[in-house]
PDB file of C-alpha atoms in Angstrom:
ATOM      1  CA  MET A   1      45.969 227.151 150.085  1.00 84.00           C
ATOM      2  CA  ILE A   2      48.679 224.740 148.953  1.00 91.00           C
ATOM      3  CA  GLU A   3      47.560 221.097 149.257  1.00 93.00           C
ATOM      4  CA  VAL A   4      50.116 218.768 150.813  1.00 96.00           C
ATOM      5  CA  LYS A   5      49.499 215.130 150.458  1.00 96.00           C
ATOM      6  CA  ILE A   6      51.458 212.218 152.090  1.00 96.00           C
ATOM      7  CA  LYS A   7      51.011 208.472 151.028  1.00 94.00           C
ATOM      8  CA  ASP A   8      49.813 206.397 154.192  1.00 94.00           C
ATOM      9  CA  ALA A   9      52.366 203.783 153.207  1.00 93.00           C
ATOM     10  CA  ALA A  10      55.288 206.355 153.455  1.00 93.00           C
ATOM     11  CA  LEU A  11      53.794 207.590 156.871  1.00 92.00           C
ATOM     12  CA  ARG A  12      53.623 204.052 158.333  1.00 92.00           C
ATOM     13  CA  LYS A  13      57.254 203.344 157.071  1.00 93.00           C
ATOM     14  CA  ALA A  14      58.594 206.342 158.677  1.00 95.00           C
ATOM     15  CA  ALA A  15      56.471 205.861 161.992  1.00 88.00           C
ATOM     16  CA  GLY A  16      59.214 204.034 163.864  1.00 89.00           C
ATOM     17  CA  ASP A  17      61.763 206.796 163.763  1.00 95.00           C
ATOM     18  CA  MET A  18      61.132 210.316 164.884  1.00 95.00           C
ATOM     19  CA  ASP A  19      63.508 211.951 162.462  1.00 96.00           C
ATOM     20  CA  GLU A  20      62.027 210.078 159.523  1.00 97.00           C
ATOM     21  CA  PHE A  21      58.733 210.861 160.698  1.00 97.00           C
ATOM     22  CA  VAL A  22      59.223 214.582 160.753  1.00 98.00           C
ATOM     23  CA  GLN A  23      61.110 214.537 157.468  1.00 97.00           C
ATOM     24  CA  VAL A  24      58.136 212.944 155.600  1.00 97.00           C
ATOM     25  CA  PHE A  25      56.108 215.983 156.561  1.00 98.00           C
ATOM     26  CA  VAL A  26      58.938 218.448 155.572  1.00 98.00           C
ATOM     27  CA  ASN A  27      59.539 216.587 152.480  1.00 97.00           C
ATOM     28  CA  ALA A  28      55.816 216.827 151.506  1.00 97.00           C
ATOM     29  CA  ILE A  29      55.615 220.512 152.155  1.00 97.00           C
ATOM     30  CA  GLN A  30      58.840 221.119 150.297  1.00 96.00           C
ATOM     31  CA  ASN A  31      57.573 219.130 147.329  1.00 96.00           C
ATOM     32  CA  ALA A  32      54.077 220.847 147.384  1.00 95.00           C
ATOM     33  CA  ILE A  33      55.868 224.253 147.387  1.00 95.00           C
ATOM     34  CA  GLY A  34      58.524 223.316 144.769  1.00 93.00           C
ATOM     35  CA  GLY A  35      61.439 223.736 147.308  1.00 88.00           C
ATOM     36  CA  GLU A  36      61.044 227.424 147.501  1.00 88.00           C
ATOM     37  CA  LEU A  37      59.666 229.161 150.355  1.00 88.00           C
ATOM     38  CA  THR A  38      58.829 232.847 149.258  1.00 88.00           C
ATOM     39  CA  VAL A  39      56.562 235.320 150.783  1.00 89.00           C
ATOM     40  CA  GLU A  40      53.703 234.327 148.411  1.00 92.00           C
ATOM     41  CA  ILE A  41      54.098 230.740 149.164  1.00 92.00           C
ATOM     42  CA  MET A  42      54.220 231.417 152.858  1.00 92.00           C
ATOM     43  CA  GLN A  43      50.828 233.176 152.552  1.00 93.00           C
ATOM     44  CA  GLN A  44      49.426 230.008 151.173  1.00 95.00           C
ATOM     45  CA  LEU A  45      50.664 227.640 154.030  1.00 96.00           C
ATOM     46  CA  ASN A  46      49.243 227.444 157.475  1.00 96.00           C
ATOM     47  CA  SER A  47      51.270 228.447 160.549  1.00 96.00           C
ATOM     48  CA  ASP A  48      51.906 224.987 161.493  1.00 97.00           C
ATOM     49  CA  GLN A  49      53.463 224.207 158.040  1.00 97.00           C
ATOM     50  CA  ILE A  50      55.616 227.380 158.176  1.00 96.00           C
ATOM     51  CA  THR A  51      56.748 226.487 161.815  1.00 97.00           C
ATOM     52  CA  LEU A  52      57.897 222.967 160.635  1.00 98.00           C
ATOM     53  CA  LEU A  53      59.716 224.526 157.740  1.00 97.00           C
ATOM     54  CA  ALA A  54      61.531 226.741 160.228  1.00 97.00           C
ATOM     55  CA  TRP A  55      62.353 224.003 162.445  1.00 98.00           C
ATOM     56  CA  ASN A  56      63.830 222.061 159.469  1.00 98.00           C
ATOM     57  CA  ILE A  57      65.846 225.117 158.578  1.00 97.00           C
ATOM     58  CA  LEU A  58      66.971 225.641 162.048  1.00 98.00           C
ATOM     59  CA  HIS A  59      67.798 222.199 162.710  1.00 98.00           C
ATOM     60  CA  GLY A  60      69.719 221.736 159.610  1.00 98.00           C
ATOM     61  CA  GLU A  61      71.726 224.676 159.829  1.00 98.00           C
ATOM     62  CA  VAL A  62      72.600 224.682 163.511  1.00 98.00           C
ATOM     63  CA  MET A  63      73.486 221.012 163.340  1.00 98.00           C
ATOM     64  CA  ASP A  64      75.694 221.481 160.306  1.00 97.00           C
ATOM     65  CA  GLY A  65      77.540 224.749 161.246  1.00 97.00           C
ATOM     66  CA  GLY A  66      75.885 226.456 164.261  1.00 98.00           C
ATOM     67  CA  PHE A  67      73.932 229.845 164.368  1.00 98.00           C
ATOM     68  CA  ILE A  68      76.522 231.624 162.668  1.00 98.00           C
ATOM     69  CA  GLN A  69      76.106 229.397 159.522  1.00 98.00           C
ATOM     70  CA  LEU A  70      72.210 229.887 159.876  1.00 98.00           C
ATOM     71  CA  ILE A  71      72.653 233.713 159.942  1.00 98.00           C
ATOM     72  CA  HIS A  72      75.316 233.758 157.142  1.00 98.00           C
ATOM     73  CA  ASN A  73      73.161 231.565 155.009  1.00 97.00           C
ATOM     74  CA  GLY A  74      70.430 234.163 155.135  1.00 96.00           C
ATOM     75  CA  TYR A  75      68.074 232.518 157.490  1.00 96.00           C
ATOM     76  CA  GLY A  76      68.549 234.779 160.427  1.00 97.00           C
ATOM     77  CA  GLY A  77      65.505 237.054 159.533  1.00 94.00           C
ATOM     78  CA  PHE A  78      63.257 233.980 159.124  1.00 94.00           C
ATOM     79  CA  ILE A  79      63.982 232.596 162.362  1.00 97.00           C
ATOM     80  CA  PHE A  80      64.485 235.747 164.546  1.00 97.00           C
ATOM     81  CA  ILE A  81      62.341 238.392 162.855  1.00 93.00           C
ATOM     82  CA  ASN A  82      59.194 236.231 162.474  1.00 89.00           C
ATOM     83  CA  PRO A  83      57.316 234.855 165.441  1.00 93.00           C
ATOM     84  CA  THR A  84      59.220 231.623 165.167  1.00 95.00           C
ATOM     85  CA  ASP A  85      60.072 231.507 168.853  1.00 96.00           C
ATOM     86  CA  LYS A  86      56.347 231.975 169.833  1.00 97.00           C
ATOM     87  CA  ALA A  87      55.220 229.313 167.413  1.00 97.00           C
ATOM     88  CA  PHE A  88      57.673 226.866 169.102  1.00 98.00           C
ATOM     89  CA  ARG A  89      56.458 227.925 172.453  1.00 97.00           C
ATOM     90  CA  GLU A  90      52.829 226.949 171.073  1.00 97.00           C
ATOM     91  CA  TRP A  91      54.276 223.573 170.159  1.00 98.00           C
ATOM     92  CA  GLY A  92      55.535 223.176 173.683  1.00 96.00           C
ATOM     93  CA  LEU A  93      59.036 223.859 172.947  1.00 97.00           C
ATOM     94  CA  GLU A  94      59.499 226.431 175.607  1.00 97.00           C
ATOM     95  CA  GLU A  95      63.359 225.925 176.028  1.00 98.00           C
ATOM     96  CA  LEU A  96      63.794 226.328 172.390  1.00 98.00           C
ATOM     97  CA  CYS A  97      61.680 229.567 172.389  1.00 98.00           C
ATOM     98  CA  SER A  98      63.880 230.831 175.062  1.00 97.00           C
ATOM     99  CA  LEU A  99      67.046 229.763 173.190  1.00 98.00           C
ATOM    100  CA  ILE A 100      66.084 231.602 170.097  1.00 98.00           C
ATOM    101  CA  ARG A 101      65.219 234.861 172.101  1.00 97.00           C
ATOM    102  CA  HIS A 102      68.532 234.751 173.745  1.00 97.00           C
ATOM    103  CA  ALA A 103      70.263 234.117 170.567  1.00 98.00           C
ATOM    104  CA  HIS A 104      68.132 236.912 168.977  1.00 97.00           C
ATOM    105  CA  LYS A 105      70.113 239.427 170.835  1.00 97.00           C
ATOM    106  CA  SER A 106      73.467 238.435 169.613  1.00 97.00           C
ATOM    107  CA  TYR A 107      71.870 238.145 165.939  1.00 98.00           C
ATOM    108  CA  ASN A 108      70.922 241.923 166.410  1.00 97.00           C
ATOM    109  CA  LYS A 109      74.310 242.660 167.621  1.00 97.00           C
ATOM    110  CA  HIS A 110      76.396 240.911 164.948  1.00 97.00           C
ATOM    111  CA  LYS A 111      74.055 240.321 161.929  1.00 97.00           C
ATOM    112  CA  ASN A 112      75.626 242.975 159.836  1.00 96.00           C
ATOM    113  CA  VAL A 113      79.026 241.283 160.018  1.00 97.00           C
ATOM    114  CA  ILE A 114      77.758 237.737 159.800  1.00 97.00           C
ATOM    115  CA  GLU A 115      75.522 238.219 156.870  1.00 97.00           C
ATOM    116  CA  ARG A 116      78.012 239.962 154.589  1.00 96.00           C
ATOM    117  CA  GLU A 117      79.710 238.161 151.771  1.00 96.00           C
ATOM    118  CA  CYS A 118      83.094 236.834 152.773  1.00 95.00           C
ATOM    119  CA  SER A 119      85.681 234.080 151.881  1.00 96.00           C
ATOM    120  CA  ASP A 120      85.573 230.789 153.634  1.00 95.00           C
ATOM    121  CA  GLU A 121      88.674 231.945 155.719  1.00 96.00           C
ATOM    122  CA  GLU A 122      86.793 235.102 156.911  1.00 96.00           C
ATOM    123  CA  PHE A 123      83.558 233.017 157.707  1.00 96.00           C
ATOM    124  CA  MET A 124      85.754 230.636 159.749  1.00 96.00           C
ATOM    125  CA  VAL A 125      87.233 233.806 161.739  1.00 97.00           C
ATOM    126  CA  LEU A 126      83.636 234.666 162.662  1.00 97.00           C
ATOM    127  CA  TYR A 127      83.384 231.509 164.955  1.00 97.00           C
ATOM    128  CA  GLU A 128      86.389 232.884 166.964  1.00 96.00           C
ATOM    129  CA  GLN A 129      85.406 236.507 166.935  1.00 96.00           C
ATOM    130  CA  MET A 130      81.515 235.721 168.019  1.00 96.00           C
ATOM    131  CA  SER A 131      82.298 232.770 170.565  1.00 95.00           C
ATOM    132  CA  GLU A 132      79.003 233.870 172.276  1.00 95.00           C
ATOM    133  CA  PHE A 133      77.229 231.739 169.727  1.00 98.00           C
ATOM    134  CA  ASP A 134      78.953 228.639 170.908  1.00 97.00           C
ATOM    135  CA  ASP A 135      76.662 228.519 173.970  1.00 97.00           C
ATOM    136  CA  TYR A 136      73.513 228.592 171.832  1.00 98.00           C
ATOM    137  CA  ASP A 137      74.900 225.876 169.323  1.00 98.00           C
ATOM    138  CA  ASP A 138      75.865 223.631 172.533  1.00 98.00           C
ATOM    139  CA  ALA A 139      72.322 224.049 173.858  1.00 98.00           C
ATOM    140  CA  PHE A 140      70.625 223.132 170.605  1.00 98.00           C
ATOM    141  CA  ILE A 141      72.756 220.099 170.305  1.00 98.00           C
ATOM    142  CA  GLU A 142      72.255 219.040 173.758  1.00 98.00           C
ATOM    143  CA  HIS A 143      68.439 219.332 173.429  1.00 98.00           C
ATOM    144  CA  GLU A 144      68.050 218.343 169.761  1.00 98.00           C
ATOM    145  CA  GLU A 145      66.761 214.761 170.424  1.00 97.00           C
ATOM    146  CA  GLN A 146      64.286 216.019 172.845  1.00 97.00           C
ATOM    147  CA  TRP A 147      62.960 218.816 170.572  1.00 98.00           C
ATOM    148  CA  THR A 148      62.904 216.582 167.516  1.00 98.00           C
ATOM    149  CA  SER A 149      60.769 214.098 169.425  1.00 97.00           C
ATOM    150  CA  ALA A 150      58.437 217.101 170.673  1.00 98.00           C
ATOM    151  CA  VAL A 151      58.144 218.245 167.116  1.00 98.00           C
ATOM    152  CA  ALA A 152      57.242 214.656 165.889  1.00 97.00           C
ATOM    153  CA  HIS A 153      54.673 214.403 168.677  1.00 97.00           C
ATOM    154  CA  TYR A 154      53.099 217.611 167.831  1.00 98.00           C
ATOM    155  CA  ILE A 155      52.914 216.793 164.157  1.00 97.00           C
ATOM    156  CA  ASP A 156      51.428 213.274 165.129  1.00 96.00           C
ATOM    157  CA  GLY A 157      48.821 215.168 167.443  1.00 97.00           C
ATOM    158  CA  TYR A 158      47.775 217.589 164.448  1.00 97.00           C
ATOM    159  CA  ILE A 159      48.510 215.625 161.345  1.00 96.00           C
ATOM    160  CA  ASP A 160      45.706 217.340 159.527  1.00 96.00           C
ATOM    161  CA  ASN A 161      47.346 220.867 160.055  1.00 97.00           C
ATOM    162  CA  PHE A 162      50.348 219.585 158.015  1.00 97.00           C
ATOM    163  CA  ALA A 163      49.038 217.255 155.298  1.00 97.00           C
ATOM    164  CA  THR A 164      46.199 215.190 153.825  1.00 96.00           C
ATOM    165  CA  ILE A 165      47.045 211.430 154.274  1.00 95.00           C
ATOM    166  CA  ILE A 166      45.992 209.423 151.187  1.00 95.00           C
ATOM    167  CA  THR A 167      45.558 205.676 150.953  1.00 90.00           C
ATOM    168  CA  GLU A 168      46.360 203.844 147.999  1.00 74.00           C
TER     169      GLU A 168
END
């Protein structure tokens, strides 16, 4: 098991902002694993820690460039092949679970094209060719604040599943 620690002072500082609160836990996990999420490392994390890292990847990629970017950058398998949707449902994020399940169908349909190496120009054309992802992107953006809040509340309710809080 990888030990994840967060200083109580850092947690208190972030407590007033849900994005910062979530990020404190993400950063602590990433620091504990050396910034690299491999199969071996995943075996040493618990399901909540892995789900939080999945949330962070999903959130960052979709907010920056949508599901097409997420898939192109190599995270499609992590989000769609793993039981990430079920984990989010267990966290109370049922709409996010549903969105991932719908997007999974488009992922299966287009993954070979999206995942291939391509120029920036060819990459941008993917957005025009696969406009079905626009609805998924829009839905994510529309619910992002609500889902971030739910993630923060889940972490707050199960802090011990994510990290050990240390006082100094």
